[in-house]
XYZ file of C-alpha atoms in Angstrom:
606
model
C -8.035 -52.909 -18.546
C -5.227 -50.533 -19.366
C -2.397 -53.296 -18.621
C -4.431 -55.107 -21.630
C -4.760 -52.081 -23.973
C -1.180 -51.536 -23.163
C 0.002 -55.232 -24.262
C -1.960 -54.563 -27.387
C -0.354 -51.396 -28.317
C 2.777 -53.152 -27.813
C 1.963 -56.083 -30.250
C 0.119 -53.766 -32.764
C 3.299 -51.322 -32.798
C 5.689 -54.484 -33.457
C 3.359 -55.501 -35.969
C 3.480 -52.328 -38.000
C 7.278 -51.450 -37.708
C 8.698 -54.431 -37.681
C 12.074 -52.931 -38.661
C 12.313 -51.092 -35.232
C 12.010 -53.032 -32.466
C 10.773 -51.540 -29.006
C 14.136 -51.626 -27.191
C 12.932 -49.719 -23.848
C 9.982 -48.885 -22.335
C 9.542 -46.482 -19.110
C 6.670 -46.593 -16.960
C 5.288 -44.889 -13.691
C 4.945 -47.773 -10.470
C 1.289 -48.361 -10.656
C 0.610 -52.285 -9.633
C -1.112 -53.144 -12.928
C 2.555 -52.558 -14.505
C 4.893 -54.349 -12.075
C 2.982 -57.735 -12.505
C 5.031 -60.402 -12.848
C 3.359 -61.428 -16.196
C 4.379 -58.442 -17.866
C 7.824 -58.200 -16.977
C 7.839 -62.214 -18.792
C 6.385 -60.970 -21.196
C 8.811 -57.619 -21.739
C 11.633 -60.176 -21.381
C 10.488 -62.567 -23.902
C 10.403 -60.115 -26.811
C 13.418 -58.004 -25.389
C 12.035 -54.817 -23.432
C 13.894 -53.138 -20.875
C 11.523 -51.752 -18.772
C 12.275 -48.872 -16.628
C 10.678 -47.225 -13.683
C 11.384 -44.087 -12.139
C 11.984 -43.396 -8.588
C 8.917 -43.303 -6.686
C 7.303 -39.376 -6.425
C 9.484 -38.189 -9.106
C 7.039 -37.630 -12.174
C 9.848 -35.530 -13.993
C 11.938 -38.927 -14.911
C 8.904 -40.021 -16.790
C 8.353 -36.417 -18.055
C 7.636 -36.856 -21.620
C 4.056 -39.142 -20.577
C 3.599 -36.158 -17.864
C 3.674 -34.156 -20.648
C 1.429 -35.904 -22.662
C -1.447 -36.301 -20.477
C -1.670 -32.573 -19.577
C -1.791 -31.897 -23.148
C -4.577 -33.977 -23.910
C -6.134 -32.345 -20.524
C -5.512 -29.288 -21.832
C -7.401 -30.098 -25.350
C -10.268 -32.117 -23.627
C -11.235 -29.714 -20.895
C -11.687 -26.888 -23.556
C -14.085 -28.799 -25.737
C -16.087 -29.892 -22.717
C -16.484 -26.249 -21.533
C -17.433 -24.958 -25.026
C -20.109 -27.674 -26.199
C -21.502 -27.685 -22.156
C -22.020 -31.522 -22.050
C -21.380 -33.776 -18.545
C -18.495 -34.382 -17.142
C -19.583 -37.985 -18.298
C -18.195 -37.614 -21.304
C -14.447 -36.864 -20.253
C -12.839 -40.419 -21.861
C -14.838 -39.742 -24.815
C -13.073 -35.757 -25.239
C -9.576 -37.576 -23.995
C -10.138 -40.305 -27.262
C -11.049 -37.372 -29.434
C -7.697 -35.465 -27.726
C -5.688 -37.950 -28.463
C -6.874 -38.431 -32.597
C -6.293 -34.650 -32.589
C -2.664 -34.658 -31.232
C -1.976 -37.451 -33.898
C -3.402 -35.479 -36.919
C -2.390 -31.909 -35.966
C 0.935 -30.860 -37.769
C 3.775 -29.966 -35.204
C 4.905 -26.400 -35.068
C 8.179 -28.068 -36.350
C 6.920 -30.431 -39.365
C 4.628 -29.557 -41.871
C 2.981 -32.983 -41.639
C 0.893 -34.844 -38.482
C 2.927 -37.314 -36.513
C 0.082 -40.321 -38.014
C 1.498 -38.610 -41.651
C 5.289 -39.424 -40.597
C 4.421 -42.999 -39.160
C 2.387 -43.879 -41.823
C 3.257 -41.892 -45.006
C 2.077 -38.672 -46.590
C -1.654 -40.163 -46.596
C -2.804 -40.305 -42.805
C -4.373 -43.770 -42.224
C -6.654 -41.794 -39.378
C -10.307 -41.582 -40.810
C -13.094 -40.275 -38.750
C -16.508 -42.036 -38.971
C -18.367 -41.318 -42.267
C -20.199 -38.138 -42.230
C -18.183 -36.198 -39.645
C -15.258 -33.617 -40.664
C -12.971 -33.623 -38.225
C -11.549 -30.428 -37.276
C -8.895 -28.469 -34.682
C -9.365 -25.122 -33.256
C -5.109 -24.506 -32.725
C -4.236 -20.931 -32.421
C -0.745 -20.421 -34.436
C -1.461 -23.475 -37.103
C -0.470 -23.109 -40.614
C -3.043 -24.259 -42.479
C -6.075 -22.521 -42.823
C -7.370 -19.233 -42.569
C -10.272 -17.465 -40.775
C -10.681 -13.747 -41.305
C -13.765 -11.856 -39.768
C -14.436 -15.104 -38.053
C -16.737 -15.005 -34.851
C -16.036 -17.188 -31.653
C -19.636 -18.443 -32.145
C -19.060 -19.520 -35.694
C -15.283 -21.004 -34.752
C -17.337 -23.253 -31.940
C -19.715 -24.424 -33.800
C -16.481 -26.389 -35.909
C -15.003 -27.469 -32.108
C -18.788 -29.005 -31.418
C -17.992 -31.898 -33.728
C -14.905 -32.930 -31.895
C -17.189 -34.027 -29.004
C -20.756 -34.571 -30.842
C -19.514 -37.227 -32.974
C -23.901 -37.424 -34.635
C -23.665 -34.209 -35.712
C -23.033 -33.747 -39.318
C -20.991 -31.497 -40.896
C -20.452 -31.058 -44.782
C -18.285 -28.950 -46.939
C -21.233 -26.395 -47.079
C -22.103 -25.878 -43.648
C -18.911 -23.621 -43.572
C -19.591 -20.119 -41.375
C -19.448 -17.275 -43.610
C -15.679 -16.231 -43.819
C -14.430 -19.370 -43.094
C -12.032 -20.460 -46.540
C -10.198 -23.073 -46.942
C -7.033 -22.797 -48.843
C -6.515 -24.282 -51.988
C -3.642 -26.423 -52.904
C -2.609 -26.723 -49.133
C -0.348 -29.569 -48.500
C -2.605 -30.995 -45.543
C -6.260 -31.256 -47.671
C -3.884 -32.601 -50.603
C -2.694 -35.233 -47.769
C -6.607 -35.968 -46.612
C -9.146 -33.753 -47.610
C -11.475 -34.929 -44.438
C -8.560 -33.395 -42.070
C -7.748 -29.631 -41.802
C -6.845 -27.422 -39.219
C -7.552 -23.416 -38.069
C -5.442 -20.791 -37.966
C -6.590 -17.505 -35.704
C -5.365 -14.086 -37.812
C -6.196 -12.305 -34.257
C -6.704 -12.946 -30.809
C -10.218 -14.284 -29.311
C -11.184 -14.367 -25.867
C -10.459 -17.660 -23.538
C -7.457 -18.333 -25.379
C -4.255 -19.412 -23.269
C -2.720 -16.136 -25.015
C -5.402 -13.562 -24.850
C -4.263 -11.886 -21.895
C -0.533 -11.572 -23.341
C -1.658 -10.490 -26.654
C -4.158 -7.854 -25.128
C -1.478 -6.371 -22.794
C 0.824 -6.822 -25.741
C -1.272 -4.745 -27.971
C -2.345 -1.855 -24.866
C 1.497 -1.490 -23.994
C 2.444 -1.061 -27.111
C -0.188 1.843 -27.949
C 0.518 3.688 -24.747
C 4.079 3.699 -25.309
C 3.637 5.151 -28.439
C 1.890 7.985 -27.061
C 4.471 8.820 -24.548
C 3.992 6.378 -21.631
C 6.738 4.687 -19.985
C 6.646 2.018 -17.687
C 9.652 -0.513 -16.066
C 10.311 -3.989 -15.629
C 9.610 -3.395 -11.815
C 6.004 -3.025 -12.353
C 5.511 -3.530 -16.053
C 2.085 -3.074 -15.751
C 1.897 0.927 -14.569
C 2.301 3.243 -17.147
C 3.342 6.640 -16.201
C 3.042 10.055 -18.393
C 4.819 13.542 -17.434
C 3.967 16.908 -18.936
C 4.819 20.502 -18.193
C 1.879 20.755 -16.169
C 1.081 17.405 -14.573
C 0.967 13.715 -14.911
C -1.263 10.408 -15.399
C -0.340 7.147 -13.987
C -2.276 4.658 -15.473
C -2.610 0.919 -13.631
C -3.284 -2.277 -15.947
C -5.405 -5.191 -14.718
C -6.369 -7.215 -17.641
C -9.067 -5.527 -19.720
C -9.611 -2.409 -17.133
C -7.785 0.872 -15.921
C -7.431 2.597 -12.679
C -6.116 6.519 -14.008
C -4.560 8.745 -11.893
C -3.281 11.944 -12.015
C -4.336 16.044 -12.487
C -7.745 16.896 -14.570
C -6.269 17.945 -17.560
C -3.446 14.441 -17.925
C -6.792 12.608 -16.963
C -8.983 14.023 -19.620
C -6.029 13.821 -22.042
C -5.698 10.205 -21.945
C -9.990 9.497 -21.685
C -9.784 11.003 -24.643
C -6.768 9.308 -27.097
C -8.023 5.976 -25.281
C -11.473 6.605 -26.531
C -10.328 7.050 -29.731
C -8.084 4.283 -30.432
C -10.433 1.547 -28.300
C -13.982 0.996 -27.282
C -14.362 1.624 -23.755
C -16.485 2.579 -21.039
C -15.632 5.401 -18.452
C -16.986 4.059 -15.212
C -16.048 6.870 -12.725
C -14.495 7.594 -9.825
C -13.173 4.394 -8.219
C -15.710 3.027 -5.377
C -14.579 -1.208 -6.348
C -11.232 -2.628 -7.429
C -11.077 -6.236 -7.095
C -13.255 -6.429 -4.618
C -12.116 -4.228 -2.749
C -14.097 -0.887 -1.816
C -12.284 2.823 -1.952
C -14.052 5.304 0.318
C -12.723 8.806 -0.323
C -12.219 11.928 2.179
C -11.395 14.820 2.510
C -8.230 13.925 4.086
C -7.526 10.530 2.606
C -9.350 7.011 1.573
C -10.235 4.117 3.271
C -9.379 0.796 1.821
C -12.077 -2.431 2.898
C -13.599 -5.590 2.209
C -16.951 -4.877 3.687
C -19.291 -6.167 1.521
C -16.857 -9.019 1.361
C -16.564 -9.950 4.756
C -20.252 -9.884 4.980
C -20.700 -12.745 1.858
C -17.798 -14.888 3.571
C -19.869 -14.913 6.745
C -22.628 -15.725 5.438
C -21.692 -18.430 3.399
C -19.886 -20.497 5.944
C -23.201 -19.669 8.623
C -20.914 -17.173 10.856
C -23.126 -13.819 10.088
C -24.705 -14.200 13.875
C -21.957 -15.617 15.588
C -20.563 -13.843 19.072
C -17.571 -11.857 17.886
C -14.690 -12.076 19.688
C -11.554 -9.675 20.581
C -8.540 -11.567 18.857
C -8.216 -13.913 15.446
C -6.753 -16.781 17.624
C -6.324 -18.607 20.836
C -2.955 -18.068 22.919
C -0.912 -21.231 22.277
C 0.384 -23.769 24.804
C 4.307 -24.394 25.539
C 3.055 -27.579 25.923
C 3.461 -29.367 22.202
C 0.789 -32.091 22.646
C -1.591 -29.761 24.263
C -0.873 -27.229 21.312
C -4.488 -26.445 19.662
C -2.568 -26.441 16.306
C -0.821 -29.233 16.253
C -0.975 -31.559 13.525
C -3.347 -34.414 12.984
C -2.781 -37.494 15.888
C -3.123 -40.688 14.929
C -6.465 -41.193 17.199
C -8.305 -38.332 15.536
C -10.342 -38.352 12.125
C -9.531 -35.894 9.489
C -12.649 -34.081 8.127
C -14.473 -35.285 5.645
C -15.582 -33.257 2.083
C -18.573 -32.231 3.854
C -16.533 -29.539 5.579
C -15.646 -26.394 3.763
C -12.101 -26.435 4.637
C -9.918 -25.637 1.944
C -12.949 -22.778 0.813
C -12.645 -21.661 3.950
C -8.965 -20.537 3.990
C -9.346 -19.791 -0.074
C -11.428 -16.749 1.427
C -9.589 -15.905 4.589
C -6.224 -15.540 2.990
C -8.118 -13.296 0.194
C -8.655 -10.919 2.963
C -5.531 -11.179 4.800
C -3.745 -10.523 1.268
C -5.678 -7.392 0.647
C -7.017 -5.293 3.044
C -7.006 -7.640 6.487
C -3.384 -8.094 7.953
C -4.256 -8.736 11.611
C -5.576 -12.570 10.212
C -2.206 -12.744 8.070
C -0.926 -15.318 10.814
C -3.939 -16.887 12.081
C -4.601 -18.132 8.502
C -0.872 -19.310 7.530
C -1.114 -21.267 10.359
C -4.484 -22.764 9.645
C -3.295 -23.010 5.773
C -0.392 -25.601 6.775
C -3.384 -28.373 7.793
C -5.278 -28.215 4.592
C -4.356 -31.391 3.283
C -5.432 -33.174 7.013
C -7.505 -30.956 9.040
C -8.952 -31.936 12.053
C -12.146 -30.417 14.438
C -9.538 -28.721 16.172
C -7.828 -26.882 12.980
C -12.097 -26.438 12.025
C -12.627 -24.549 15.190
C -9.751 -22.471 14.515
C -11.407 -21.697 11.315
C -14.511 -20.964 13.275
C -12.249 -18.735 15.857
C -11.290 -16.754 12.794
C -14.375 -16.020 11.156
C -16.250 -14.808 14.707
C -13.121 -12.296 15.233
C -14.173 -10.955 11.571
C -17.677 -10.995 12.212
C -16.662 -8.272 14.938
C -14.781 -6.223 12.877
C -16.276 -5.991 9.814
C -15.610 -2.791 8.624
C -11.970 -2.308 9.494
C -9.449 -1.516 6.905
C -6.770 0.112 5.897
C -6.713 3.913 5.935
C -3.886 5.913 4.084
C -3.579 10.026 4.934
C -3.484 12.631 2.058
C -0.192 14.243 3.177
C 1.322 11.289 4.595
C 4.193 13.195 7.126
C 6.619 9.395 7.059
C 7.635 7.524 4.550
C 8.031 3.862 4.208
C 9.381 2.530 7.478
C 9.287 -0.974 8.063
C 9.466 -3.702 11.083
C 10.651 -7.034 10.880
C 10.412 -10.058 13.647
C 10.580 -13.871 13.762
C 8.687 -16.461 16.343
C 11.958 -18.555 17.074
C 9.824 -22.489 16.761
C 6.403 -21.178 15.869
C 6.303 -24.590 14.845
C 7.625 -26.641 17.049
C 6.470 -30.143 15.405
C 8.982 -29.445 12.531
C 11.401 -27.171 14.326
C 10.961 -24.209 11.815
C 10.255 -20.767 12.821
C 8.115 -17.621 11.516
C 9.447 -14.650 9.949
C 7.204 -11.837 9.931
C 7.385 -8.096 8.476
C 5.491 -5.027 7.565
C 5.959 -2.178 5.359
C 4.184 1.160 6.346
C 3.724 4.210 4.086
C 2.452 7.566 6.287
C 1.720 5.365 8.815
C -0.501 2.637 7.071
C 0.307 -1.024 5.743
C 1.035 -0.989 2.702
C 3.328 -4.683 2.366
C 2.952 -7.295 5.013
C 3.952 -11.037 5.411
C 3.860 -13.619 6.991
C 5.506 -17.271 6.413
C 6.938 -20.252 8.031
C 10.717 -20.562 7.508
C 12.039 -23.264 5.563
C 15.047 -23.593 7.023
C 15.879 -24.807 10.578
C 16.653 -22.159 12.926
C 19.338 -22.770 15.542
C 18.583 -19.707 17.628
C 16.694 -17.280 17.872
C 19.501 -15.075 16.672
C 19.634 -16.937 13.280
C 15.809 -16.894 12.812
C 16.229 -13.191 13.128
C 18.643 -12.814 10.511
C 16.550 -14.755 8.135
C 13.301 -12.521 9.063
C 15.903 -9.818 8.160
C 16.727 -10.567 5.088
C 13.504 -11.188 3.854
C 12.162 -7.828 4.614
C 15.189 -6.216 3.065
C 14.708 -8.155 -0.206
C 11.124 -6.674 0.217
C 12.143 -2.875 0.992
C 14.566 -3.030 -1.934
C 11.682 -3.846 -4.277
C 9.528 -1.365 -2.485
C 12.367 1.316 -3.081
C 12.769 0.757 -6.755
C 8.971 0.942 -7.155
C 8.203 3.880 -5.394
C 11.380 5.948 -6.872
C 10.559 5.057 -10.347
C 6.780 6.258 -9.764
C 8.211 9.317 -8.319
C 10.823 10.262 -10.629
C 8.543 9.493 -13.679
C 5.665 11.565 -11.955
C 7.925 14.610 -11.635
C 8.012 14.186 -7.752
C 10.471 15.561 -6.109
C 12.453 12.139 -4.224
C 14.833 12.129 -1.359
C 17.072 9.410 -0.913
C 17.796 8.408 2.140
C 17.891 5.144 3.856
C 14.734 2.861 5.021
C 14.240 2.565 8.761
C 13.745 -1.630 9.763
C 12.978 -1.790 12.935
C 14.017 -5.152 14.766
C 13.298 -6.118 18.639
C 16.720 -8.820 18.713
C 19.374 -6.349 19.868
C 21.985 -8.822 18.842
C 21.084 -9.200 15.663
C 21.598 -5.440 15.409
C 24.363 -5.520 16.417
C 25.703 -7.836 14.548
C 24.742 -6.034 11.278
C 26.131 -3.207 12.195
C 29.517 -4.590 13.471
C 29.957 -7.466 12.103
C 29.803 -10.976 13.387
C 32.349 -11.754 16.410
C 34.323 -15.049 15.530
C 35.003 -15.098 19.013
C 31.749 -16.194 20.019
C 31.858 -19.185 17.258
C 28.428 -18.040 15.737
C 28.494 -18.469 11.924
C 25.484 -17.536 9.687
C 24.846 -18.247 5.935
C 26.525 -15.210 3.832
C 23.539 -15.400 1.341
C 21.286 -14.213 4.927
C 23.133 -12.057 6.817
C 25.837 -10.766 3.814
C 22.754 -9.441 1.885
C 21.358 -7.844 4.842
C 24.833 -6.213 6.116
C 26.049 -5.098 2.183
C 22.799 -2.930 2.099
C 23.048 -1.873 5.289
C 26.301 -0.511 4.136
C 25.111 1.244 1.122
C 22.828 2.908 3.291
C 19.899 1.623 1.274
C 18.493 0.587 4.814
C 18.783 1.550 8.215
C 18.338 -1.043 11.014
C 17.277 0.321 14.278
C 16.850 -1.335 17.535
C 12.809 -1.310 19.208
C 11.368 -3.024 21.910
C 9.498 -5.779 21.488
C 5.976 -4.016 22.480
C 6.588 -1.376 19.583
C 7.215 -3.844 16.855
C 4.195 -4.193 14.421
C 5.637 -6.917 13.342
C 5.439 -9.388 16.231
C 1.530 -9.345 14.590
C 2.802 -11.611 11.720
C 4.514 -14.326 14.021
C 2.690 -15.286 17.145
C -0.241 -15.258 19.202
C -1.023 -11.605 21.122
C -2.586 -10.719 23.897
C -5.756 -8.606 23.022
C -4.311 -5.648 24.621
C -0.858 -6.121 22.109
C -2.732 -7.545 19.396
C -5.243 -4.167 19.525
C -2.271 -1.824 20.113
C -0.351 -3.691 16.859
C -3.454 -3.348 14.727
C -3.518 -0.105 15.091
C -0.136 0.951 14.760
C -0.202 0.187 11.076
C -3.444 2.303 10.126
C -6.024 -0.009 10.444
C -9.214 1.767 12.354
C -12.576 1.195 11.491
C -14.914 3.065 9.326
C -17.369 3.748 11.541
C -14.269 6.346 13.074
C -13.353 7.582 9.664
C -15.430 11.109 9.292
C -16.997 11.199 5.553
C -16.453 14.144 4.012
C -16.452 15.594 0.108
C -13.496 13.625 -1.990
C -10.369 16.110 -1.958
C -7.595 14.334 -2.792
C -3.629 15.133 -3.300
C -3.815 19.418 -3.281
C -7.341 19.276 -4.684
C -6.309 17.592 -8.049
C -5.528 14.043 -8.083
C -8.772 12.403 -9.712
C -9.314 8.484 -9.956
C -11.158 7.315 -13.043
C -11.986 3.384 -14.326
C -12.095 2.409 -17.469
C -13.633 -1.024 -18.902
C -12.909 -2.819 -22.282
C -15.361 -3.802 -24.547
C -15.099 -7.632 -25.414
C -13.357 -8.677 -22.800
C -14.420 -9.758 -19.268
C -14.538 -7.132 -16.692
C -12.469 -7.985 -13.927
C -11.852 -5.172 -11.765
C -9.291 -2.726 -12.165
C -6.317 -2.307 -9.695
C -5.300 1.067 -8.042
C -1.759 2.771 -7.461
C -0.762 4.748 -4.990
C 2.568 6.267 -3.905
């Protein structure tokens, strides 16, 4: 069917322009267009036809292009009028028509206007006024418009019985007069938005657009680094307020606070929601001596959606690992086995474990990676893991991260790598942690994508990611500080590492007499900070390194030892007491939008 359609856009296209021929014509390698009859048939009228090299969509880019714009367009009106998926070809047609009438951001007129004349030769079935709901168009304008009354126009793209006539126009919908486009065809027109509406591609830019630009006006600054924290100083405290979409997280001392509820109030609608207990899912128990970050409640829905909530917990998020590479439970799929079918909740399954291990869980960080590598084939094995996972969780359900109110350290950080973690594509782990007064506060862990040599050179990479981490950390925490009025001391952040000669070797230099050569862009990086005594990078054994959590399997005494070294206890052994927080005056408020979606509000601390 679509080599036929093709062959007939070809003829209809050399019927219409006979004065320019098709000289070339570049196509993907599906089998209905490398038949034999249609390259005859290219050569007889004198096509070159072109195909790219196999996997490589960007050489035919422009009909890449092309299709994700009409998927972008059809999806939309599907969503908005709530019909079946059934109907997808029909809302890809109606795409398409839409694309040919809609005038280009660079030409007044529609591409079917250019090909055909200034009259478009497109008419829609009698009856029917076709319009396009295009944000930025130049041809109509709605003022006072609702998004109720601006769907009810975007219904007719897919509902082709439905009848609308020139007086079935929402109120404050007018159409201009003596506009080029209705001169062209009066059945065609398009809509231009005067403002924003929500589920637009741009909402979310032009909302933080229009926030940012009021709270700079008022005194606020923020910085590239974290362009979505705004931070206000006065002679007798500050406000740091945190951005997520439509909602706030404020702190700062009572009278900042009440200062900014109050100019907020009055240039938006909003809703003052309290003291933080949620932010993105996340719950925020507060002490008397700190808060408690967890995922509870969380935890609890995961479990019971994959049928886990009365499984036997276990002590550890995974199974030690064999030397042995074909008795490795990990390993990747064997010819002999089956991969699971749909019926298994695979790829929802790590969706929700790596939420966790992102947030507020970093003893699964590595468990899941490793489990996240098989999504495209898993296997009962990779399942079980899965499985392995959840009854570890179901065990420590209310563990979480737990930061002090005077934390006495400041961010000190470990770094590690698991030389052939992966020994079925020779690549190794790299692994690090970031701790502020003790507690996690930046963690990773990720499968190199280089080949390691040694274990020496999968150090050095390890290294130099967590320095490219703690450089970021630096500039974010110094610019809260210094705009918060904070006093700041600068001095250089401790990395520990448990590879002696890698130390070394950063320290010293490399020794050319021992032929070892290492990329610059790795172990330069690393040494030129080092250097600037931006970081400091300190020998520890292997048993003291946090970070070894983040790049192998542990024994449950290590693993338990490790879990706790970077503030993770459980709440059960965190003592509730009334909310006192930074010297009695540090106050957390939310703040929600009216108009837009609520969806959370994210929290800053420093």
């Amino acid at each position: 069917m679509a080599f036929a359609r093709f062959i007939a856009q070809i003829i209809r296209l050399r019927a219409h322009f006979p004065d320019y021929a098709i000289k070339k014509v570049r196509l993907d390698n599906a089998g209905e267009f490398t038949s034999a009859a249609f390259n005859d048939f290219c050569m007889s009228v004198g096509i070159d036809v072109k195909h790219p090299v196999p996997h490589v969509h960007t050489q035919n880019g422009m009909a890449e292009s092309l299709i994700k714009r009409l998927q972008l367009i059809a999806r939309p009106l599907i969503l908005r009028t709530k019909l079946p998926i059934t109907v997808w070809g029909h809302a890809i047609l109606h795409a398409g028509a839409l694309v040919q009438v809609r005038p280009s951001a660079y030409n007044e007129f529609s591409p079917i206007q250019l090909a055909f004349g200034n009259i478009a030769k497109y008419i829609p079935s009698p009856g029917i006024r076709v319009c396009g709901l295009y944000p930025n168009s130049a041809t109509t304008e709605i003022k006072n418009g609702t998004t109720e009354e601006i769907g009810n126009i975007c219904r007719v793209l897919v509902e082709p019985d439905k009848e609308v006539r020139q007086d079935d126009e929402p109120e404050g919908f007018k159409i201009p007069k003596g506009s080029k486009m209705l001169e062209a065809s009066k059945g065609l027109c398009s809509v231009k938005l005067q403002r924003s509406l929500y589920g637009l591609k741009q909402s979310g830019r032009m909302w933080y657009n229009r926030l940012s630009e009021y709270l700079l006006s008022k005194g606020y600054v923020n910085n590239a680094i974290c362009p979505c924290v705004f931070i206000k100083k006065s002679s007798t405290g500050f406000v740091i307020i945190a951005v997520y979409v439509d909602d706030l997280n404020m702190i700062g001392t009572q009278k900042e606070i009440d200062d900014a509820r109050t100019h907020m109030k009055d240039e938006f609608e909003m809703k003052d929601l309290g003291k933080t207990k949620f932010c993105l899912g996340l719950q925020i128990e507060h002490f008397q001596d700190g808060i408690f970050l967890h995922q509870s409640n969380y935890t609890k829905r995961v479990l019971k959606r994959f049928y886990m909530d009365k499984a036997t917990p276990l002590s550890s998020p995974m199974v030690n690992r064999s030397l042995d590479v074909n008795k490795d439970p990990f390993r990747p799929i064997e010819d002999s086995e089956e991969m699971l079918g749909p019926e298994v909740p695979y790829m929802s399954a790590i969706g929700a474990l790596m939420y966790l291990a992102n947030c507020t869980r970093p003893d699964i960080a590595f468990a899941t990676n490793l489990l996240a590598r098989y999504s495209s084939s898993p296997t009962r094995r990779h399942w079980n893991g899965i499985k392995h996972i959840f009854r570890y969780l179901q065990g420590t359900i209310e563990f979480g991260l737990y930061y002090s109110r005077n934390p006495e350290v400041g961010l000190v950080g470990f770094a590690d790598a698991g030389y052939l973690s992966d020994p079925h594509k020779a690549r190794s782990q790299t692994g690090y942690v970031f701790t502020y007064g003790g507690t996690a506060i930046s963690w990773r862990s990720q499968k190199q994508t280089l080949v390691a040599t040694s274990s020496n050179y999968a150090e050095i990479i390890a290294l130099h990611e967590a320095c490219r981490e703690c450089v970021w950390l630096r500039s974010l925490i110094q610019h809260i500080q210094e705009a918060s009025g904070v006093s700041t001391k600068k001095e250089p952040t401790t990395i520990y590492e448990d590879n002696s000669a890698c130390v070394t070797q950063l320290k010293e230099g490399i020794s050319r007499a021992t032929g070892q050569t290492h990329p610059p862009r790795f172990f330069s990086y690393t040494q030129e900070l080092e250097k600037n005594q931006e970081v400091d990078i300190q020998y520890v054994r292997s048993s003291d390194n946090a970070a070894d959590l983040f790049t192998k399997a542990l024994p449950t005494t290590v693993f338990k030892k490790h879990v706790q070294s970077i503030g993770m206890p459980s709440s059960r052994f965190v003592k509730r007491r009334p909310y006192l927080f930074f010297r009695g005056s540090l106050l957390r408020y939310s703040f929600s939008f009216h108009g837009f979606y609520p969806m959370g509000f994210s929290m800053i601390r420093f």
